[in-house]
Amino acid sequence: MRTLLPLFLLLLLLLPPAAAAGRVAGPGLEERLFQQVRDHFSFEACGNETFPQRYLVSAKFWKKGFGPIFFYTGNEGDIWTFAQNSDFIFELAEEQQALVIFAEHRYYGKSLPFGLESTQLKKTHLLTVEQALADYAVLITELKQQYGAADCPVIAFGGSYGGMLSAYMRMKYPNVVAGALAASAPLLSVAGLGDPTQFFRDVTADFQKSSPGCVTAVRKAFQQIKDLCLSGAYDEISRKMATCNKISNKEDVYQLFGFARNAFTMMAMMDYPYKTDFMGHLPANPVKVGCEQILAHRDPIQGLAALVGVFYNSSGSAQCYDIYRLYQSCADPTGCGIGSDAEAWDYQVCTEINLTFNSNNVTDMFPEMPFTEAMREQYCQSKWRVRPRARWLQTNFWGGDLKSASNIIFSNGDLDPWAGGGINSSLSPSLIALTVKGGAHHLDLRGRNPADPPSVTEVRKLEASIINGWVKSAGTERARERRSGASMGGRL
């Protein structure tokens, strides 16, 4: 699920603040810092210390003191990245006169509790879902005071891991958040519920829908690489896959498989009907483009190299693939990315977040690449000196038993491989599941585009109507509370 930050985005993190603030994002966004508590659950040591948490705020459309607050629960990366790709929130803010806040997740971007040492061993212990949610609750409470917005209802928004957090905010802090839009939030799969073969099966299904011959060609390419590996023809693999360094053993071939599988994952997730720069420079309909690439080659392996280039070599300028630099294996089989944000995510999927997906070459088109609980535990103990709590999210965030929650929209696109691990049926009148037909990963959070499928336009209208209802209901409830308080004045 990791929001992969390829090299061009990592370079953005090195820009000076002025350059960062100048990036194209929602209207009127300003970057600010909040002195956040390091440890919300201790009254000693770190509990008395703070760190600068970054957030972005826009009051451009806000009806001061009356309009709602739209709060994006930042996920595993630089908060500007999510602000740049969530224009629906600004479009809705203009309609509903809302204050918009994007909060950065601790340990990501510039919100580092221990500075540049934050992802070192013995510094990661405060990187938890619970601490992040507490950050958001404290930040919302403080900003409401600063802005004179005590009576303004808050609606949480988020996509992917951020969508999980928006739902969790409503579940854990219903006193702070009146409702939540949880887009493409795999609440079930991250809690260890569901089928571990689902994710890569659904990635395969996306390519199958695009072109039935595509999956056949991909299977053939991987099989030929395996056959060449068995015969020791590593030079031929290297030449046809255009690797920068020669493939020289089975371990290199396994790395090549992970590198290639990751490209399919990203193209399926980002299969938008228009060009995007969200998690890589991708063309419109990248799955279709990738299939066209492999089917245009007589040699299946060279075709596979061209297909993965849609993700790894969008500029066409790369002469070869450095498979160990471009892809780093971690405790998330769907990819962690590279850089410090990737390290932070690797720690999270080694502790609370359970992503033991695997490919098996039976229900999917990829080589058999198992990732069991035992393998995860071994990796995490070696890398981070931690033992994963495989079922913790089922206990702490209710798993699939969400019926006592309220006011949450669960949206999923039917092209998104994460959808199979999310909530796809409404659980109550206020726990509403919406499906975007022809939609990829949290397409509904993106802004309007002429190439949008009709379904996402309809889903956004529904979301806007539901959220408006929550805002009005919260306002009515506040007014009732004030009247009740006034009528009780002076009584024992």
Coordinates of C-alpha atoms in Angstrom, one line a residue:
M1 CA 0.0 0.0 0.0
R2 CA 3.0 2.1 0.5
T3 CA 2.7 5.4 -1.3
L4 CA 5.9 4.9 -3.3
L5 CA 8.0 8.0 -3.7
P6 CA 10.3 7.5 -6.7
L7 CA 13.4 9.5 -7.2
F8 CA 11.8 12.6 -8.6
L9 CA 9.6 13.0 -5.5
L10 CA 12.5 12.3 -3.1
L11 CA 14.4 15.1 -4.8
L12 CA 11.4 17.4 -4.0
L13 CA 11.9 16.7 -0.3
L14 CA 15.4 18.4 -0.7
L15 CA 13.9 21.6 -2.0
P16 CA 14.1 24.7 0.3
P17 CA 10.8 25.7 2.0
A18 CA 10.1 28.5 -0.4
A19 CA 10.3 26.1 -3.4
A20 CA 8.2 23.5 -1.6
A21 CA 5.6 26.1 -0.8
G22 CA 5.5 27.1 -4.4
R23 CA 4.5 23.7 -5.6
V24 CA 1.1 23.5 -7.4
A25 CA -1.5 22.4 -4.9
G26 CA -4.9 23.4 -3.5
P27 CA -5.8 27.1 -3.6
G28 CA -4.4 29.2 -0.7
L29 CA -2.4 26.5 1.0
E30 CA 0.2 27.7 3.5
E31 CA 2.8 25.6 5.2
R32 CA 3.0 25.8 9.0
L33 CA 4.5 24.0 12.0
F34 CA 2.9 22.9 15.2
Q35 CA 4.8 21.9 18.3
Q36 CA 3.4 18.4 18.8
V37 CA 3.8 16.2 21.9
R38 CA 6.3 13.4 21.2
D39 CA 4.6 10.8 23.3
H40 CA 0.9 11.2 24.1
F41 CA 0.7 8.2 26.3
S42 CA 3.5 9.0 28.8
F43 CA 3.8 11.6 31.4
E44 CA 7.5 11.1 31.8
A45 CA 10.6 11.6 29.5
C46 CA 9.2 12.0 25.9
G47 CA 5.8 12.9 27.3
N48 CA 7.2 16.4 28.2
E49 CA 9.0 16.8 24.8
T50 CA 7.8 18.2 21.5
F51 CA 8.7 18.1 17.8
P52 CA 7.6 20.3 14.9
Q53 CA 4.7 18.7 13.0
R54 CA 4.1 20.2 9.6
Y55 CA 0.6 21.0 8.4
L56 CA -0.9 22.9 5.5
V57 CA -3.9 25.2 5.8
S58 CA -6.2 27.1 3.4
A59 CA -8.9 29.5 4.6
K60 CA -9.6 30.6 1.0
F61 CA -13.2 29.3 1.0
W62 CA -13.9 29.3 4.7
K63 CA -16.9 31.0 6.2
K64 CA -15.0 32.1 9.3
G65 CA -16.4 30.7 12.5
F66 CA -19.3 28.9 10.8
G67 CA -18.0 26.7 7.9
P68 CA -16.9 23.1 8.5
I69 CA -13.2 22.0 8.8
F70 CA -12.0 19.4 6.2
F71 CA -9.0 17.6 7.7
Y72 CA -6.8 15.3 5.7
T73 CA -5.2 12.6 7.8
G74 CA -1.7 12.4 6.3
N75 CA -0.3 9.1 5.3
E76 CA 3.2 7.7 4.7
G77 CA 4.9 10.5 2.9
D78 CA 5.4 14.2 2.3
I79 CA 2.1 16.0 3.0
W80 CA 2.5 18.2 -0.1
T81 CA 2.2 15.1 -2.3
F82 CA -1.2 14.3 -0.9
A83 CA -2.4 17.9 -1.1
Q84 CA -1.4 18.0 -4.7
N85 CA -3.5 15.0 -5.5
S86 CA -6.7 15.6 -3.5
D87 CA -8.4 18.4 -5.3
F88 CA -11.9 17.0 -4.6
I89 CA -11.4 18.3 -1.0
F90 CA -10.8 21.8 -2.3
E91 CA -13.7 21.6 -4.7
L92 CA -16.0 20.5 -1.9
A93 CA -14.5 23.2 0.4
E94 CA -15.6 25.8 -2.1
E95 CA -19.1 24.5 -2.2
Q96 CA -19.4 24.1 1.6
Q97 CA -17.3 27.1 2.7
A98 CA -14.8 24.9 4.6
L99 CA -11.4 25.5 6.2
V100 CA -9.0 22.9 4.7
I101 CA -6.1 21.3 6.7
F102 CA -3.6 18.7 5.6
A103 CA -1.7 17.3 8.5
E104 CA 1.6 15.4 8.0
H105 CA 2.1 12.0 9.7
R106 CA 4.8 11.8 12.3
Y107 CA 8.1 10.3 11.0
Y108 CA 7.3 11.3 7.4
G109 CA 8.2 14.3 5.3
K110 CA 9.5 17.0 7.7
S111 CA 7.6 15.8 10.8
L112 CA 10.4 14.0 12.4
P113 CA 10.2 13.4 16.2
F114 CA 14.0 12.8 16.5
G115 CA 15.1 14.8 13.5
L116 CA 17.2 12.9 10.9
E117 CA 17.8 10.1 13.5
S118 CA 14.1 9.3 13.6
T119 CA 14.3 6.0 11.7
Q120 CA 17.3 4.7 13.6
L121 CA 16.9 1.8 16.0
K122 CA 15.6 2.8 19.4
K123 CA 14.1 6.0 17.9
T124 CA 11.2 4.4 16.1
H125 CA 9.2 3.3 19.1
L126 CA 6.9 6.3 18.9
L127 CA 5.9 5.5 15.3
T128 CA 2.4 4.0 15.8
V129 CA -1.1 4.4 14.5
E130 CA -2.2 5.4 17.9
Q131 CA 0.4 8.2 18.3
A132 CA -0.5 9.5 14.8
L133 CA -4.2 9.7 15.6
A134 CA -3.5 11.4 18.9
D135 CA -1.4 14.0 16.9
Y136 CA -4.4 14.7 14.7
A137 CA -6.8 15.0 17.6
V138 CA -4.5 17.4 19.5
L139 CA -3.8 19.5 16.3
I140 CA -7.5 19.7 15.5
T141 CA -8.4 20.8 19.0
E142 CA -5.7 23.5 19.1
L143 CA -6.4 24.8 15.7
K144 CA -10.1 25.1 16.4
Q145 CA -9.2 27.4 19.4
Q146 CA -6.7 29.4 17.3
Y147 CA -9.3 30.0 14.5
G148 CA -12.3 30.6 16.7
A149 CA -13.9 27.5 15.3
A150 CA -15.1 25.8 18.4
D151 CA -18.5 25.1 16.9
C152 CA -17.3 24.1 13.4
P153 CA -17.7 20.4 12.7
V154 CA -14.7 18.5 11.4
I155 CA -14.8 16.0 8.6
A156 CA -11.8 13.7 8.1
F157 CA -10.5 12.7 4.7
G158 CA -7.9 10.3 3.6
G159 CA -6.8 7.9 0.9
S160 CA -5.2 4.4 1.2
Y161 CA -3.4 4.3 4.6
G162 CA -4.7 7.9 5.1
G163 CA -8.2 6.5 4.5
M164 CA -7.6 4.0 7.2
L165 CA -6.6 6.8 9.5
S166 CA -9.7 8.9 8.7
A167 CA -11.9 6.0 9.6
Y168 CA -10.0 5.3 12.7
M169 CA -10.3 9.0 13.7
R170 CA -14.1 8.8 13.6
M171 CA -14.0 5.5 15.5
K172 CA -11.5 6.6 18.2
Y173 CA -12.3 10.3 18.4
P174 CA -16.0 10.8 17.6
N175 CA -15.9 13.8 19.9
V176 CA -13.4 15.5 17.6
V177 CA -14.5 14.2 14.1
A178 CA -18.1 14.3 12.9
G179 CA -17.6 12.0 9.9
A180 CA -15.0 10.5 7.7
L181 CA -14.4 9.8 4.0
A182 CA -12.1 6.7 3.9
A183 CA -11.1 6.3 0.3
S184 CA -9.4 3.0 -0.8
A185 CA -8.8 2.1 2.8
P186 CA -7.9 -1.6 3.1
L187 CA -9.2 -1.9 6.7
L188 CA -9.6 -5.7 6.5
S189 CA -6.4 -6.8 4.8
V190 CA -4.2 -4.7 7.1
A191 CA -5.8 -6.4 10.1
G192 CA -4.8 -9.8 8.8
L193 CA -8.3 -10.6 7.5
G194 CA -9.0 -11.9 4.1
D195 CA -7.1 -13.9 1.5
P196 CA -3.3 -13.3 1.2
T197 CA -3.5 -14.2 -2.5
Q198 CA -6.1 -11.5 -3.2
F199 CA -3.9 -8.5 -4.0
F200 CA -1.8 -10.0 -6.8
R201 CA -4.7 -11.9 -8.1
D202 CA -6.5 -8.5 -8.5
V203 CA -3.5 -6.9 -10.1
T204 CA -3.5 -9.7 -12.6
A205 CA -7.2 -9.2 -13.2
D206 CA -6.6 -5.6 -14.1
F207 CA -4.2 -6.6 -16.9
Q208 CA -6.5 -9.4 -18.0
K209 CA -9.4 -6.9 -18.4
S210 CA -7.2 -4.6 -20.5
S211 CA -6.0 -7.4 -22.9
P212 CA -6.4 -11.2 -22.4
G213 CA -3.2 -11.7 -24.4
C214 CA -1.3 -9.5 -22.0
V215 CA -1.4 -11.9 -19.1
T216 CA -0.4 -14.8 -21.3
A217 CA 2.6 -12.8 -22.5
V218 CA 3.6 -11.8 -19.0
R219 CA 3.4 -15.4 -17.8
K220 CA 5.5 -16.5 -20.7
A221 CA 8.2 -13.9 -20.0
F222 CA 8.5 -14.9 -16.4
Q223 CA 8.7 -18.6 -17.3
Q224 CA 11.4 -17.9 -19.8
I225 CA 13.4 -16.0 -17.2
K226 CA 13.0 -19.0 -14.8
D227 CA 14.1 -21.4 -17.5
L228 CA 17.2 -19.3 -18.3
C229 CA 18.0 -19.1 -14.6
L230 CA 17.9 -22.9 -14.3
S231 CA 20.3 -23.3 -17.2
G232 CA 22.6 -20.6 -15.8
A233 CA 22.1 -18.2 -18.7
Y234 CA 22.3 -15.1 -16.6
D235 CA 23.9 -13.0 -19.3
E236 CA 20.9 -13.4 -21.5
I237 CA 18.5 -12.4 -18.7
S238 CA 20.6 -9.3 -18.1
R239 CA 20.7 -8.4 -21.7
K240 CA 17.0 -8.9 -22.4
M241 CA 15.9 -7.2 -19.2
A242 CA 18.4 -4.4 -19.7
T243 CA 19.8 -4.5 -16.1
C244 CA 22.6 -2.1 -15.3
N245 CA 24.5 -4.8 -13.4
K246 CA 24.7 -8.4 -14.6
I247 CA 22.4 -10.9 -13.1
S248 CA 24.7 -13.5 -11.7
N249 CA 22.7 -15.8 -9.3
K250 CA 19.3 -16.9 -8.2
E251 CA 19.2 -14.1 -5.6
D252 CA 19.5 -11.5 -8.4
V253 CA 16.7 -13.2 -10.3
Y254 CA 14.5 -13.1 -7.3
Q255 CA 15.3 -9.4 -6.9
L256 CA 14.4 -8.9 -10.6
F257 CA 11.1 -10.6 -10.0
G258 CA 10.3 -8.3 -7.1
F259 CA 11.4 -5.3 -9.2
A260 CA 9.1 -6.3 -12.1
R261 CA 6.1 -7.2 -9.9
N262 CA 6.3 -3.8 -8.2
A263 CA 5.9 -2.1 -11.6
F264 CA 2.7 -4.0 -12.3
T265 CA 1.4 -3.1 -8.8
M266 CA 2.0 0.6 -9.3
M267 CA 0.5 0.6 -12.8
A268 CA -2.7 -1.2 -11.5
M269 CA -3.0 1.2 -8.5
M270 CA -2.5 4.3 -10.6
D271 CA -4.6 3.2 -13.6
Y272 CA -6.1 6.6 -14.1
P273 CA -7.7 7.7 -17.4
Y274 CA -5.3 10.7 -17.7
K275 CA -1.6 11.4 -17.2
T276 CA -0.5 11.7 -13.6
D277 CA 2.6 12.4 -11.5
F278 CA 1.4 11.1 -8.2
M279 CA 3.6 8.1 -7.6
G280 CA 5.6 8.3 -10.7
H281 CA 5.3 9.9 -14.1
L282 CA 2.6 7.7 -15.6
P283 CA 0.7 8.0 -18.9
A284 CA -3.1 7.8 -19.1
N285 CA -4.3 4.2 -18.7
P286 CA -0.9 2.8 -17.8
V287 CA -2.2 -0.8 -17.7
K288 CA -3.3 -0.5 -21.3
V289 CA 0.0 1.1 -22.3
G290 CA 2.0 -1.5 -20.6
C291 CA 0.1 -4.3 -22.3
E292 CA 0.6 -2.7 -25.6
Q293 CA 4.4 -2.6 -24.9
I294 CA 4.8 -6.3 -24.1
L295 CA 2.5 -7.4 -27.0
A296 CA 4.5 -5.3 -29.5
H297 CA 7.6 -7.3 -28.9
R298 CA 8.3 -10.7 -30.4
D299 CA 10.6 -11.6 -27.5
P300 CA 8.5 -11.9 -24.3
I301 CA 11.4 -11.0 -22.0
Q302 CA 12.2 -7.9 -23.9
G303 CA 8.5 -7.1 -23.9
L304 CA 8.5 -7.4 -20.1
A305 CA 11.4 -5.0 -19.9
A306 CA 9.4 -2.5 -22.0
L307 CA 6.3 -3.0 -19.9
V308 CA 8.0 -2.3 -16.6
G309 CA 9.6 0.8 -18.3
V310 CA 6.2 2.4 -18.4
F311 CA 6.7 2.9 -14.6
Y312 CA 10.5 2.9 -14.2
N313 CA 11.5 4.7 -17.4
S314 CA 8.7 7.0 -18.3
S315 CA 11.1 9.5 -19.8
G316 CA 12.6 6.9 -22.0
S317 CA 16.1 8.2 -21.2
A318 CA 17.3 5.4 -18.9
Q319 CA 19.6 3.0 -20.7
C320 CA 19.3 0.3 -18.1
Y321 CA 17.6 -0.7 -14.9
D322 CA 19.4 -0.6 -11.5
I323 CA 17.1 -3.2 -10.0
Y324 CA 18.5 -2.9 -6.4
R325 CA 18.3 0.9 -6.4
L326 CA 14.9 1.2 -8.0
Y327 CA 13.3 -1.5 -5.9
Q328 CA 14.1 -2.4 -2.3
S329 CA 12.4 -5.4 -0.7
C330 CA 10.8 -4.9 2.7
A331 CA 8.0 -6.1 4.9
D332 CA 5.4 -4.8 2.5
P333 CA 5.2 -7.0 -0.6
T334 CA 3.5 -4.2 -2.5
G335 CA 6.6 -2.1 -2.0
C336 CA 7.9 0.4 0.5
G337 CA 9.6 2.8 -1.9
I338 CA 13.1 4.3 -1.2
G339 CA 14.5 6.8 1.2
S340 CA 13.7 7.7 4.8
D341 CA 9.9 7.6 4.3
A342 CA 10.3 4.0 3.0
E343 CA 12.2 3.1 6.2
A344 CA 9.4 4.5 8.4
W345 CA 6.8 2.5 6.4
D346 CA 8.9 -0.6 6.7
Y347 CA 8.8 -0.2 10.5
Q348 CA 5.1 0.2 10.5
V349 CA 4.5 -2.9 8.5
C350 CA 6.8 -4.7 10.9
T351 CA 4.7 -3.8 13.9
E352 CA 0.9 -3.1 13.6
I353 CA 0.1 -3.1 9.9
N354 CA -0.2 -6.7 8.5
L355 CA 0.5 -7.0 4.7
T356 CA 1.4 -10.7 4.2
F357 CA 0.4 -10.8 0.5
N358 CA 2.0 -13.3 -1.8
S359 CA 2.1 -14.3 -5.5
N360 CA 1.8 -17.9 -6.4
N361 CA 1.8 -18.2 -10.2
V362 CA -1.6 -20.0 -10.0
T363 CA -4.2 -17.4 -9.1
D364 CA -1.9 -14.6 -10.5
M365 CA 0.6 -14.2 -13.4
F366 CA 3.7 -13.6 -11.2
P367 CA 6.4 -15.9 -10.1
E368 CA 5.8 -17.7 -6.8
M369 CA 7.0 -15.3 -4.1
P370 CA 5.7 -16.4 -0.7
F371 CA 5.6 -14.0 2.3
T372 CA 4.3 -15.8 5.4
E373 CA 3.9 -14.6 8.9
A374 CA 7.0 -16.5 9.8
M375 CA 9.0 -14.8 7.1
R376 CA 7.7 -11.4 8.1
E377 CA 8.6 -12.1 11.7
Q378 CA 12.1 -13.2 10.8
Y379 CA 12.7 -10.1 8.6
C380 CA 11.3 -7.7 11.2
Q381 CA 13.3 -9.2 14.0
S382 CA 16.5 -8.9 12.0
K383 CA 15.9 -5.4 10.6
W384 CA 14.1 -3.6 13.4
R385 CA 14.4 -5.9 16.5
V386 CA 10.7 -6.1 16.7
R387 CA 8.1 -8.8 16.6
P388 CA 4.9 -8.0 14.6
R389 CA 1.6 -8.1 16.3
A390 CA -0.3 -9.9 13.6
R391 CA -3.8 -9.4 15.0
W392 CA -3.4 -6.1 16.9
L393 CA -5.5 -4.0 14.5
Q394 CA -8.4 -6.5 14.9
T395 CA -8.3 -5.8 18.6
N396 CA -7.5 -2.1 18.6
F397 CA -9.4 -1.0 15.6
W398 CA -12.2 -3.6 15.5
G399 CA -11.2 -5.6 12.5
G400 CA -14.3 -6.2 10.4
D401 CA -16.7 -5.6 13.3
L402 CA -17.4 -2.0 12.6
K403 CA -21.2 -1.9 13.2
S404 CA -21.0 0.3 16.3
A405 CA -19.2 3.0 14.3
S406 CA -21.1 5.7 12.4
N407 CA -20.7 8.4 9.8
I408 CA -18.0 6.8 7.6
I409 CA -18.0 6.6 3.8
F410 CA -15.9 3.7 2.5
S411 CA -15.1 4.3 -1.2
N412 CA -13.3 1.9 -3.5
G413 CA -12.5 1.7 -7.2
D414 CA -13.1 -1.6 -9.0
L415 CA -9.7 -1.3 -10.7
D416 CA -7.9 -0.9 -7.5
P417 CA -6.1 -4.0 -6.2
W418 CA -6.5 -2.6 -2.6
A419 CA -10.3 -2.7 -2.9
G420 CA -10.5 -6.4 -2.1
G421 CA -9.2 -5.7 1.4
G422 CA -11.6 -2.9 2.1
I423 CA -15.2 -2.4 3.1
N424 CA -17.3 -3.0 -0.1
S425 CA -20.8 -3.3 1.3
S426 CA -22.7 -0.8 3.5
L427 CA -22.8 -1.9 7.1
S428 CA -25.5 0.5 8.3
P429 CA -27.3 3.7 7.1
S430 CA -24.3 5.7 8.2
L431 CA -21.6 3.3 7.3
I432 CA -21.8 3.6 3.6
A433 CA -19.8 1.7 0.9
L434 CA -19.5 3.3 -2.5
T435 CA -17.9 1.7 -5.6
V436 CA -16.3 3.7 -8.4
K437 CA -16.7 1.7 -11.6
G438 CA -13.6 2.1 -13.7
G439 CA -11.8 3.8 -10.8
A440 CA -8.3 3.1 -9.6
H441 CA -6.7 4.0 -6.2
H442 CA -8.8 6.7 -4.5
L443 CA -9.8 8.3 -7.8
D444 CA -12.6 10.1 -6.0
L445 CA -10.2 12.2 -4.0
R446 CA -8.7 13.6 -7.2
G447 CA -10.1 16.7 -8.8
R448 CA -12.6 16.8 -11.7
N449 CA -11.1 15.8 -15.1
P450 CA -12.8 15.5 -18.5
A451 CA -11.5 12.0 -18.8
D452 CA -13.2 10.9 -15.5
P453 CA -15.5 7.9 -15.8
P454 CA -19.2 8.8 -15.1
S455 CA -19.2 6.7 -12.0
V456 CA -16.7 8.8 -10.1
T457 CA -18.7 12.0 -10.9
E458 CA -21.7 10.3 -9.3
V459 CA -19.8 9.0 -6.3
R460 CA -18.4 12.5 -5.6
K461 CA -21.9 14.0 -5.7
L462 CA -23.1 11.3 -3.3
E463 CA -20.1 12.0 -1.0
A464 CA -20.7 15.7 -1.1
S465 CA -24.4 15.2 -0.2
I466 CA -23.6 12.8 2.7
I467 CA -20.9 15.1 4.1
N468 CA -23.2 18.1 3.9
G469 CA -25.8 16.1 5.8
W470 CA -23.2 15.3 8.5
V471 CA -22.2 18.9 8.8
K472 CA -25.8 20.2 9.1
S473 CA -26.6 17.5 11.6
A474 CA -23.5 18.4 13.7
G475 CA -24.5 22.0 13.6
T476 CA -28.1 21.2 14.7
E477 CA -26.7 19.1 17.6
R478 CA -24.4 21.9 18.7
A479 CA -27.3 24.4 18.7
R480 CA -29.4 21.9 20.7
E481 CA -26.6 21.5 23.3
R482 CA -26.3 25.3 23.7
R483 CA -30.1 25.7 24.2
S484 CA -30.0 22.8 26.7
G485 CA -27.1 24.4 28.5
A486 CA -28.8 27.8 28.7
S487 CA -32.0 26.3 30.0
M488 CA -30.1 24.4 32.7
G489 CA -28.3 27.6 33.9
G490 CA -28.5 28.2 37.6
R491 CA -30.0 24.8 38.4
L492 CA -28.4 22.2 40.7

